[in-house]
PDB file of C-alpha atoms in Angstrom:
ATOM      1  CA  MET A  90       5.348   3.173   4.992  1.00  0.00           C
ATOM      2  CA  ASN A  91       9.191   1.990   6.406  1.00  0.00           C
ATOM      3  CA  ILE A  92      11.361   1.137   3.274  1.00  0.00           C
ATOM      4  CA  THR A  93      12.641  -2.179   5.354  1.00  0.00           C
ATOM      5  CA  VAL A  94      10.042  -3.740   6.495  1.00  0.00           C
ATOM      6  CA  SER A  95       6.424  -3.686   5.678  1.00  0.00           C
ATOM      7  CA  LYS A  96       5.189  -6.999   6.629  1.00  0.00           C
ATOM      8  CA  SER A  97       2.413  -7.667   9.135  1.00  0.00           C
ATOM      9  CA  ARG A  98       4.264  -9.916  10.987  1.00  0.00           C
ATOM     10  CA  THR A  99       7.113  -9.124  13.844  1.00  0.00           C
ATOM     11  CA  VAL A 100      10.193 -10.227  12.543  1.00  0.00           C
ATOM     12  CA  GLY A 101      11.704 -12.901  13.960  1.00  0.00           C
ATOM     13  CA  VAL A 102       8.686 -15.102  14.955  1.00  0.00           C
ATOM     14  CA  GLN A 103       8.497 -18.944  15.486  1.00  0.00           C
ATOM     15  CA  SER A 104       7.016 -19.887  11.708  1.00  0.00           C
ATOM     16  CA  ASP A 105       9.912 -17.711   9.868  1.00  0.00           C
ATOM     17  CA  LEU A 106      12.530 -19.810   8.227  1.00  0.00           C
ATOM     18  CA  ILE A 107      14.374 -16.878   7.313  1.00  0.00           C
ATOM     19  CA  THR A 108      14.371 -13.527   9.200  1.00  0.00           C
ATOM     20  CA  ALA A 109      16.823 -10.538   8.850  1.00  0.00           C
ATOM     21  CA  GLU A 110      17.438  -7.332  11.897  1.00  0.00           C
ATOM     22  CA  ASN A 111      19.546  -4.073  11.199  1.00  0.00           C
ATOM     23  CA  LEU A 112      21.259  -6.364   8.261  1.00  0.00           C
ATOM     24  CA  THR A 113      23.810  -4.555   6.486  1.00  0.00           C
ATOM     25  CA  ALA A 114      25.858  -6.443   4.074  1.00  0.00           C
ATOM     26  CA  GLY A 115      28.645  -5.044   1.858  1.00  0.00           C
ATOM     27  CA  TYR A 116      32.743  -5.299   2.162  1.00  0.00           C
ATOM     28  CA  PRO A 117      35.265  -3.943   4.260  1.00  0.00           C
ATOM     29  CA  ARG A 118      35.515  -0.804   2.069  1.00  0.00           C
ATOM     30  CA  LYS A 119      32.070  -0.981   0.294  1.00  0.00           C
ATOM     31  CA  THR A 120      28.351  -0.806   1.937  1.00  0.00           C
ATOM     32  CA  VAL A 121      25.748  -2.244  -0.352  1.00  0.00           C
ATOM     33  CA  TRP A 122      22.871  -2.431   1.463  1.00  0.00           C
ATOM     34  CA  GLN A 123      22.312  -1.220   4.931  1.00  0.00           C
ATOM     35  CA  ASN A 124      20.009  -1.510   8.188  1.00  0.00           C
ATOM     36  CA  ALA A 125      17.879  -4.212   5.991  1.00  0.00           C
ATOM     37  CA  ASN A 126      15.214  -5.965   8.156  1.00  0.00           C
ATOM     38  CA  PHE A 127      12.915  -8.459   6.329  1.00  0.00           C
ATOM     39  CA  ALA A 128      10.942 -12.158   7.697  1.00  0.00           C
ATOM     40  CA  PHE A 129      10.266 -15.075   5.000  1.00  0.00           C
ATOM     41  CA  GLY A 130       8.022 -17.745   6.350  1.00  0.00           C
ATOM     42  CA  ARG A 131       7.392 -21.391   4.998  1.00  0.00           C
ATOM     43  CA  GLY A 132       5.828 -22.044   1.608  1.00  0.00           C
ATOM     44  CA  GLU A 133       6.647 -17.778  -0.106  1.00  0.00           C
ATOM     45  CA  PHE A 134       7.166 -17.302  -3.123  1.00  0.00           C
ATOM     46  CA  VAL A 135       9.548 -14.079  -3.300  1.00  0.00           C
ATOM     47  CA  ALA A 136      11.076 -11.726  -6.177  1.00  0.00           C
ATOM     48  CA  VAL A 137      14.103 -10.395  -5.728  1.00  0.00           C
ATOM     49  CA  ILE A 138      14.902  -7.219  -8.181  1.00  0.00           C
ATOM     50  CA  GLY A 139      15.828  -4.118  -8.620  1.00  0.00           C
ATOM     51  CA  PRO A 140      18.668  -2.960 -10.886  1.00  0.00           C
ATOM     52  CA  ASN A 141      22.601  -4.560 -11.922  1.00  0.00           C
ATOM     53  CA  GLY A 142      24.759  -3.979 -10.014  1.00  0.00           C
ATOM     54  CA  ALA A 143      22.197  -3.371  -6.563  1.00  0.00           C
ATOM     55  CA  GLY A 144      22.849  -6.202  -4.496  1.00  0.00           C
ATOM     56  CA  LYS A 145      20.532  -9.075  -5.254  1.00  0.00           C
ATOM     57  CA  THR A 146      22.807 -11.915  -5.836  1.00  0.00           C
ATOM     58  CA  THR A 147      25.050 -10.743  -2.388  1.00  0.00           C
ATOM     59  CA  LEU A 148      21.442 -11.628  -0.471  1.00  0.00           C
ATOM     60  CA  PHE A 149      21.789 -15.238  -2.030  1.00  0.00           C
ATOM     61  CA  ARG A 150      25.608 -14.921  -1.023  1.00  0.00           C
ATOM     62  CA  LEU A 151      24.489 -13.965   3.001  1.00  0.00           C
ATOM     63  CA  LEU A 152      21.685 -16.667   2.921  1.00  0.00           C
ATOM     64  CA  LEU A 153      24.117 -19.152   1.240  1.00  0.00           C
ATOM     65  CA  GLY A 154      27.568 -18.421   4.054  1.00  0.00           C
ATOM     66  CA  LEU A 155      29.316 -17.687   1.151  1.00  0.00           C
ATOM     67  CA  GLN A 156      29.501 -13.965   3.132  1.00  0.00           C
ATOM     68  CA  GLN A 157      28.999 -12.417   6.056  1.00  0.00           C
ATOM     69  CA  PRO A 158      27.386  -9.276   7.279  1.00  0.00           C
ATOM     70  CA  ILE A 159      29.344  -6.448   7.805  1.00  0.00           C
ATOM     71  CA  SER A 160      26.250  -5.889  10.929  1.00  0.00           C
ATOM     72  CA  GLY A 161      22.968  -6.878  12.347  1.00  0.00           C
ATOM     73  CA  SER A 162      21.772 -10.704  11.834  1.00  0.00           C
ATOM     74  CA  ILE A 163      20.033 -12.618   9.206  1.00  0.00           C
ATOM     75  CA  LYS A 164      19.320 -16.324  10.216  1.00  0.00           C
ATOM     76  CA  ILE A 165      17.928 -19.805   9.099  1.00  0.00           C
ATOM     77  CA  PHE A 166      15.667 -21.432  11.217  1.00  0.00           C
ATOM     78  CA  GLY A 167      17.284 -19.266  14.128  1.00  0.00           C
ATOM     79  CA  SER A 168      20.879 -20.039  13.506  1.00  0.00           C
ATOM     80  CA  PRO A 169      23.349 -17.981  10.969  1.00  0.00           C
ATOM     81  CA  PRO A 170      23.764 -19.126   7.376  1.00  0.00           C
ATOM     82  CA  LYS A 171      26.591 -22.326   6.854  1.00  0.00           C
ATOM     83  CA  ARG A 172      28.198 -23.316   3.283  1.00  0.00           C
ATOM     84  CA  GLY A 173      26.610 -26.296   2.785  1.00  0.00           C
ATOM     85  CA  ASN A 174      23.145 -26.115   3.612  1.00  0.00           C
ATOM     86  CA  PRO A 175      20.933 -29.203   2.713  1.00  0.00           C
ATOM     87  CA  GLN A 176      17.661 -27.590   3.581  1.00  0.00           C
ATOM     88  CA  ILE A 177      19.399 -25.254   1.254  1.00  0.00           C
ATOM     89  CA  GLY A 178      18.873 -25.902  -2.822  1.00  0.00           C
ATOM     90  CA  TYR A 179      20.188 -23.497  -5.183  1.00  0.00           C
ATOM     91  CA  VAL A 180      20.420 -22.547  -8.816  1.00  0.00           C
ATOM     92  CA  PRO A 181      23.455 -20.810  -9.744  1.00  0.00           C
ATOM     93  CA  GLN A 182      23.131 -18.053 -12.483  1.00  0.00           C
ATOM     94  CA  ARG A 183      25.284 -19.538 -14.532  1.00  0.00           C
ATOM     95  CA  HIS A 184      26.100 -23.128 -15.551  1.00  0.00           C
ATOM     96  CA  ILE A 185      28.726 -23.849 -17.980  1.00  0.00           C
ATOM     97  CA  VAL A 186      27.436 -26.465 -20.108  1.00  0.00           C
ATOM     98  CA  ASP A 187      28.675 -26.550 -23.999  1.00  0.00           C
ATOM     99  CA  SER A 188      27.591 -29.325 -26.632  1.00  0.00           C
ATOM    100  CA  GLU A 189      30.267 -31.704 -25.126  1.00  0.00           C
ATOM    101  CA  THR A 190      28.933 -32.292 -22.310  1.00  0.00           C
ATOM    102  CA  ASN A 191      28.473 -35.737 -21.958  1.00  0.00           C
ATOM    103  CA  ILE A 192      27.199 -36.388 -18.881  1.00  0.00           C
ATOM    104  CA  GLU A 193      23.480 -37.515 -17.982  1.00  0.00           C
ATOM    105  CA  SER A 194      20.499 -34.548 -16.832  1.00  0.00           C
ATOM    106  CA  LEU A 195      19.940 -38.232 -14.614  1.00  0.00           C
ATOM    107  CA  GLU A 196      23.202 -38.238 -13.292  1.00  0.00           C
ATOM    108  CA  LEU A 197      23.892 -34.430 -12.742  1.00  0.00           C
ATOM    109  CA  VAL A 198      20.717 -34.788 -10.635  1.00  0.00           C
ATOM    110  CA  ARG A 199      21.911 -37.434  -8.361  1.00  0.00           C
ATOM    111  CA  LEU A 200      24.711 -35.311  -8.131  1.00  0.00           C
ATOM    112  CA  GLY A 201      22.628 -32.920  -6.222  1.00  0.00           C
ATOM    113  CA  LEU A 202      22.360 -35.187  -3.444  1.00  0.00           C
ATOM    114  CA  SER A 203      25.310 -37.261  -3.671  1.00  0.00           C
ATOM    115  CA  GLY A 204      27.782 -34.863  -4.038  1.00  0.00           C
ATOM    116  CA  LYS A 205      30.871 -37.167  -5.707  1.00  0.00           C
ATOM    117  CA  LYS A 206      29.919 -40.519  -4.740  1.00  0.00           C
ATOM    118  CA  TRP A 207      30.824 -41.515  -7.633  1.00  0.00           C
ATOM    119  CA  GLY A 208      31.321 -45.373  -8.613  1.00  0.00           C
ATOM    120  CA  PHE A 209      30.027 -48.009  -6.782  1.00  0.00           C
ATOM    121  CA  ASN A 210      28.172 -46.437  -3.781  1.00  0.00           C
ATOM    122  CA  PRO A 211      25.737 -48.864  -1.605  1.00  0.00           C
ATOM    123  CA  PHE A 212      23.163 -45.713  -1.790  1.00  0.00           C
ATOM    124  CA  VAL A 213      23.356 -45.498  -5.433  1.00  0.00           C
ATOM    125  CA  HIS A 214      20.175 -47.326  -6.136  1.00  0.00           C
ATOM    126  CA  ARG A 215      18.999 -44.885  -3.747  1.00  0.00           C
ATOM    127  CA  ASP A 216      19.790 -41.763  -5.234  1.00  0.00           C
ATOM    128  CA  ARG A 217      19.186 -42.663  -8.115  1.00  0.00           C
ATOM    129  CA  GLU A 218      15.228 -43.370  -7.709  1.00  0.00           C
ATOM    130  CA  ALA A 219      15.325 -40.193  -5.696  1.00  0.00           C
ATOM    131  CA  ALA A 220      17.270 -38.351  -8.970  1.00  0.00           C
ATOM    132  CA  PHE A 221      14.105 -39.927 -10.879  1.00  0.00           C
ATOM    133  CA  ALA A 222      11.718 -38.506  -8.453  1.00  0.00           C
ATOM    134  CA  ALA A 223      12.728 -34.819  -8.686  1.00  0.00           C
ATOM    135  CA  LEU A 224      12.877 -35.025 -12.857  1.00  0.00           C
ATOM    136  CA  GLU A 225       9.665 -35.936 -12.434  1.00  0.00           C
ATOM    137  CA  SER A 226       8.911 -33.477 -10.138  1.00  0.00           C
ATOM    138  CA  VAL A 227       9.712 -30.341 -12.938  1.00  0.00           C
ATOM    139  CA  GLY A 228       7.832 -32.549 -15.508  1.00  0.00           C
ATOM    140  CA  ALA A 229      11.781 -33.388 -16.988  1.00  0.00           C
ATOM    141  CA  THR A 230      11.267 -37.723 -16.541  1.00  0.00           C
ATOM    142  CA  GLU A 231      11.965 -37.807 -20.703  1.00  0.00           C
ATOM    143  CA  LEU A 232      15.410 -35.942 -19.795  1.00  0.00           C
ATOM    144  CA  ALA A 233      16.862 -38.521 -17.558  1.00  0.00           C
ATOM    145  CA  HIS A 234      19.194 -39.780 -19.762  1.00  0.00           C
ATOM    146  CA  ARG A 235      19.960 -37.485 -22.232  1.00  0.00           C
ATOM    147  CA  PRO A 236      23.690 -35.593 -22.461  1.00  0.00           C
ATOM    148  CA  LEU A 237      23.372 -32.476 -21.369  1.00  0.00           C
ATOM    149  CA  GLY A 238      24.906 -30.829 -23.768  1.00  0.00           C
ATOM    150  CA  VAL A 239      21.854 -31.289 -25.879  1.00  0.00           C
ATOM    151  CA  LEU A 240      19.513 -29.520 -24.486  1.00  0.00           C
ATOM    152  CA  SER A 241      17.329 -26.764 -24.281  1.00  0.00           C
ATOM    153  CA  GLY A 242      17.355 -23.487 -22.448  1.00  0.00           C
ATOM    154  CA  GLY A 243      14.239 -24.447 -21.125  1.00  0.00           C
ATOM    155  CA  GLU A 244      15.522 -28.040 -20.606  1.00  0.00           C
ATOM    156  CA  LEU A 245      18.588 -27.361 -18.958  1.00  0.00           C
ATOM    157  CA  GLN A 246      16.814 -24.869 -16.301  1.00  0.00           C
ATOM    158  CA  ARG A 247      14.221 -28.205 -15.828  1.00  0.00           C
ATOM    159  CA  ILE A 248      17.202 -30.065 -14.704  1.00  0.00           C
ATOM    160  CA  PHE A 249      18.783 -27.304 -12.754  1.00  0.00           C
ATOM    161  CA  LEU A 250      16.172 -27.127 -10.902  1.00  0.00           C
ATOM    162  CA  ALA A 251      15.825 -30.823 -10.519  1.00  0.00           C
ATOM    163  CA  GLU A 252      18.982 -30.784  -9.229  1.00  0.00           C
ATOM    164  CA  ALA A 253      18.607 -27.957  -6.297  1.00  0.00           C
ATOM    165  CA  LEU A 254      15.031 -30.198  -5.549  1.00  0.00           C
ATOM    166  CA  VAL A 255      16.512 -33.639  -5.390  1.00  0.00           C
ATOM    167  CA  SER A 256      18.051 -33.343  -1.390  1.00  0.00           C
ATOM    168  CA  LYS A 257      13.888 -31.777  -0.447  1.00  0.00           C
ATOM    169  CA  PRO A 258      15.080 -28.151   0.700  1.00  0.00           C
ATOM    170  CA  ASP A 259      12.950 -25.726   2.869  1.00  0.00           C
ATOM    171  CA  ILE A 260      14.526 -22.778   0.608  1.00  0.00           C
ATOM    172  CA  LEU A 261      14.943 -22.497  -2.466  1.00  0.00           C
ATOM    173  CA  LEU A 262      17.369 -20.046  -4.888  1.00  0.00           C
ATOM    174  CA  LEU A 263      17.263 -18.916  -8.103  1.00  0.00           C
ATOM    175  CA  ASP A 264      19.425 -16.778  -9.832  1.00  0.00           C
ATOM    176  CA  GLU A 265      18.167 -15.092 -12.578  1.00  0.00           C
ATOM    177  CA  PRO A 266      16.198 -18.595 -14.082  1.00  0.00           C
ATOM    178  CA  LEU A 267      14.481 -17.019 -16.861  1.00  0.00           C
ATOM    179  CA  SER A 268      17.243 -15.164 -18.325  1.00  0.00           C
ATOM    180  CA  ASN A 269      17.598 -16.021 -21.761  1.00  0.00           C
ATOM    181  CA  LEU A 270      14.164 -18.189 -21.914  1.00  0.00           C
ATOM    182  CA  ASP A 271      11.019 -17.749 -24.619  1.00  0.00           C
ATOM    183  CA  LEU A 272       8.021 -16.314 -23.425  1.00  0.00           C
ATOM    184  CA  ARG A 273       6.531 -19.795 -22.931  1.00  0.00           C
ATOM    185  CA  ARG A 274       9.107 -21.092 -21.825  1.00  0.00           C
ATOM    186  CA  GLU A 275       9.681 -18.567 -18.894  1.00  0.00           C
ATOM    187  CA  THR A 276       6.032 -19.256 -17.686  1.00  0.00           C
ATOM    188  CA  ASP A 277       5.867 -22.741 -18.129  1.00  0.00           C
ATOM    189  CA  MET A 278       9.705 -22.346 -15.348  1.00  0.00           C
ATOM    190  CA  LEU A 279       7.568 -19.826 -13.025  1.00  0.00           C
ATOM    191  CA  HIS A 280       4.823 -22.513 -13.913  1.00  0.00           C
ATOM    192  CA  LEU A 281       6.886 -25.032 -11.823  1.00  0.00           C
ATOM    193  CA  VAL A 282       8.459 -23.443  -9.228  1.00  0.00           C
ATOM    194  CA  ASN A 283       5.195 -21.948  -7.909  1.00  0.00           C
ATOM    195  CA  ASP A 284       3.890 -25.775  -7.989  1.00  0.00           C
ATOM    196  CA  VAL A 285       6.963 -27.139  -5.937  1.00  0.00           C
ATOM    197  CA  VAL A 286       5.889 -23.378  -3.307  1.00  0.00           C
ATOM    198  CA  ARG A 287       2.375 -24.712  -2.850  1.00  0.00           C
ATOM    199  CA  THR A 288       2.757 -28.442  -2.587  1.00  0.00           C
ATOM    200  CA  GLN A 289       6.206 -28.847  -1.329  1.00  0.00           C
ATOM    201  CA  GLY A 290       5.803 -26.008   1.534  1.00  0.00           C
ATOM    202  CA  VAL A 291       9.397 -24.471   0.026  1.00  0.00           C
ATOM    203  CA  THR A 292      10.291 -21.316   0.449  1.00  0.00           C
ATOM    204  CA  ALA A 293      11.368 -19.877  -2.917  1.00  0.00           C
ATOM    205  CA  LEU A 294      13.680 -16.397  -3.403  1.00  0.00           C
ATOM    206  CA  LEU A 295      14.212 -15.721  -6.882  1.00  0.00           C
ATOM    207  CA  ILE A 296      16.050 -12.749  -8.191  1.00  0.00           C
ATOM    208  CA  ALA A 297      14.440 -11.438 -11.798  1.00  0.00           C
ATOM    209  CA  HIS A 298      14.535  -8.228 -13.749  1.00  0.00           C
ATOM    210  CA  ASN A 299      10.773  -8.396 -14.986  1.00  0.00           C
ATOM    211  CA  ILE A 300       8.387  -8.060 -12.401  1.00  0.00           C
ATOM    212  CA  ASN A 301       5.528  -8.716 -14.469  1.00  0.00           C
ATOM    213  CA  PRO A 302       5.497 -12.654 -15.275  1.00  0.00           C
ATOM    214  CA  LEU A 303       5.647 -13.182 -11.837  1.00  0.00           C
ATOM    215  CA  LEU A 304       3.203 -11.154 -10.050  1.00  0.00           C
ATOM    216  CA  PRO A 305       0.972 -14.087 -10.528  1.00  0.00           C
ATOM    217  CA  HIS A 306       2.626 -15.691  -8.052  1.00  0.00           C
ATOM    218  CA  LEU A 307       3.852 -13.554  -6.309  1.00  0.00           C
ATOM    219  CA  ASP A 308       3.468 -13.837  -1.833  1.00  0.00           C
ATOM    220  CA  GLU A 309       6.310 -10.994  -1.549  1.00  0.00           C
ATOM    221  CA  VAL A 310       9.011  -8.822  -3.176  1.00  0.00           C
ATOM    222  CA  VAL A 311      12.482  -7.853  -2.196  1.00  0.00           C
ATOM    223  CA  TYR A 312      13.470  -4.817  -4.261  1.00  0.00           C
ATOM    224  CA  VAL A 313      17.276  -3.311  -3.684  1.00  0.00           C
ATOM    225  CA  ALA A 314      17.849  -0.144  -4.872  1.00  0.00           C
ATOM    226  CA  ASN A 315      20.217   2.912  -3.900  1.00  0.00           C
ATOM    227  CA  GLY A 316      21.738   0.928  -0.997  1.00  0.00           C
ATOM    228  CA  LYS A 317      18.772  -0.190   0.698  1.00  0.00           C
ATOM    229  CA  ILE A 318      15.994  -2.292   0.830  1.00  0.00           C
ATOM    230  CA  ALA A 319      12.039  -2.364   0.182  1.00  0.00           C
ATOM    231  CA  THR A 320      10.214  -5.597   1.767  1.00  0.00           C
ATOM    232  CA  GLY A 321       6.440  -6.611   1.911  1.00  0.00           C
ATOM    233  CA  LYS A 322       3.610  -7.610  -0.644  1.00  0.00           C
ATOM    234  CA  PRO A 323       3.889  -6.634  -4.244  1.00  0.00           C
ATOM    235  CA  SER A 324       1.168  -4.180  -3.245  1.00  0.00           C
ATOM    236  CA  GLU A 325       2.738  -2.430  -0.984  1.00  0.00           C
ATOM    237  CA  VAL A 326       6.531  -2.623  -2.529  1.00  0.00           C
ATOM    238  CA  LEU A 327       4.994  -1.340  -5.952  1.00  0.00           C
ATOM    239  CA  THR A 328       3.673   1.869  -5.408  1.00  0.00           C
ATOM    240  CA  SER A 329       5.167   5.646  -6.004  1.00  0.00           C
ATOM    241  CA  GLU A 330       5.142   6.362  -2.529  1.00  0.00           C
ATOM    242  CA  SER A 331       7.536   2.800  -1.716  1.00  0.00           C
ATOM    243  CA  LEU A 332      10.161   3.841  -4.864  1.00  0.00           C
ATOM    244  CA  THR A 333      10.458   7.554  -4.108  1.00  0.00           C
ATOM    245  CA  ALA A 334      11.266   6.810  -0.965  1.00  0.00           C
ATOM    246  CA  LEU A 335      13.916   4.073  -2.123  1.00  0.00           C
ATOM    247  CA  TYR A 336      15.209   5.706  -4.343  1.00  0.00           C
ATOM    248  CA  GLY A 337      15.036   8.898  -2.985  1.00  0.00           C
ATOM    249  CA  VAL A 338      13.470  10.948  -5.923  1.00  0.00           C
ATOM    250  CA  GLN A 339      10.172  11.066  -7.134  1.00  0.00           C
ATOM    251  CA  VAL A 340       9.294   7.822  -8.917  1.00  0.00           C
ATOM    252  CA  GLU A 341       5.474   7.107 -10.496  1.00  0.00           C
ATOM    253  CA  VAL A 342       3.681   3.133 -11.189  1.00  0.00           C
ATOM    254  CA  LEU A 343       1.487   2.605 -13.558  1.00  0.00           C
ATOM    255  CA  ARG A 344      -0.673  -0.652 -13.703  1.00  0.00           C
ATOM    256  CA  ASP A 345      -2.264  -1.791 -16.895  1.00  0.00           C
ATOM    257  CA  PRO A 346      -5.838  -3.003 -17.449  1.00  0.00           C
ATOM    258  CA  HIS A 347      -3.711  -6.574 -16.544  1.00  0.00           C
ATOM    259  CA  GLY A 348      -2.091  -5.539 -13.822  1.00  0.00           C
ATOM    260  CA  ASN A 349       1.153  -5.186 -14.727  1.00  0.00           C
ATOM    261  CA  VAL A 350       3.745  -2.453 -13.876  1.00  0.00           C
ATOM    262  CA  ALA A 351       5.465   0.217 -15.557  1.00  0.00           C
ATOM    263  CA  ILE A 352       8.120   2.406 -13.011  1.00  0.00           C
ATOM    264  CA  ILE A 353       8.837   5.560 -14.421  1.00  0.00           C
ATOM    265  CA  GLY A 354      11.753   8.399 -13.750  1.00  0.00           C
ATOM    266  CA  ILE A 355      14.085   6.006 -12.329  1.00  0.00           C
ATOM    267  CA  GLU A 356      15.816   5.675 -16.048  1.00  0.00           C
ATOM    268  CA  GLU A 357      18.531   7.645 -15.248  1.00  0.00           C
ATOM    269  CA  HIS A 358      19.377   6.618 -11.897  1.00  0.00           C
ATOM    270  CA  HIS A 359      19.602   2.628 -12.776  1.00  0.00           C
ATOM    271  CA  GLY A 360      17.557   1.530 -15.587  1.00  0.00           C
ATOM    272  CA  ALA A 361      14.025   0.974 -15.341  1.00  0.00           C
ATOM    273  CA  LEU A 362      12.339  -2.065 -14.185  1.00  0.00           C
ATOM    274  CA  ALA A 363       9.671  -2.910 -16.567  1.00  0.00           C
TER     275      ALA A 363
END
């Protein structure tokens, strides 16, 4: 299997929101990964996985227009990514929220739509309605008037997701949204994202370390490791053959009766990804 492309359709067809051709990413004196080719269409749920430092967040930086490719191309709706693209909703890996943070959840979500429009604004009422709708879409209307500083980790993740969705983006980027969530809240978050993908036609890319909770929901996997990228359906990428080619060493992919994946043989290289 070609480890950079394992999709049945041609990269760059009209229905694709995101395309990459011979894409190499990194910095002036360091290549992070190279020769990646992939295409994601509307309403796809995509996991981005791989060991720490492999370049998962680098992919997000390219999509957000925060970094330029070393070579090759990456496009959103046929155009190079640009900063501040309203078609992209983004939930970063870390939000700094302490117990003294008094801003209400509704106001944070509204800022995702209106930027820095504080104070008098003829569109504030409309913005608040949109913010309430976004909170409703993630099941968090009861949190609208609660300060961020008193919310739990799972509640905060719902608010950050609503903030990313309030502008009705076509693409949703989630950088490790499952970190520090217990199993129940992790499951709840994945169901929320999957519902957004299926009902709103949003294309979601989610960075995670543990692939197993995502497997019931996924359309595609982007596996980043060893300076390369493998993409395709989970059944295509998460195989011994594919990951052996990706890592350049023998890798075994085992599955239990429930379909969970265990990847054996990469511990000495980058750490196992369960």
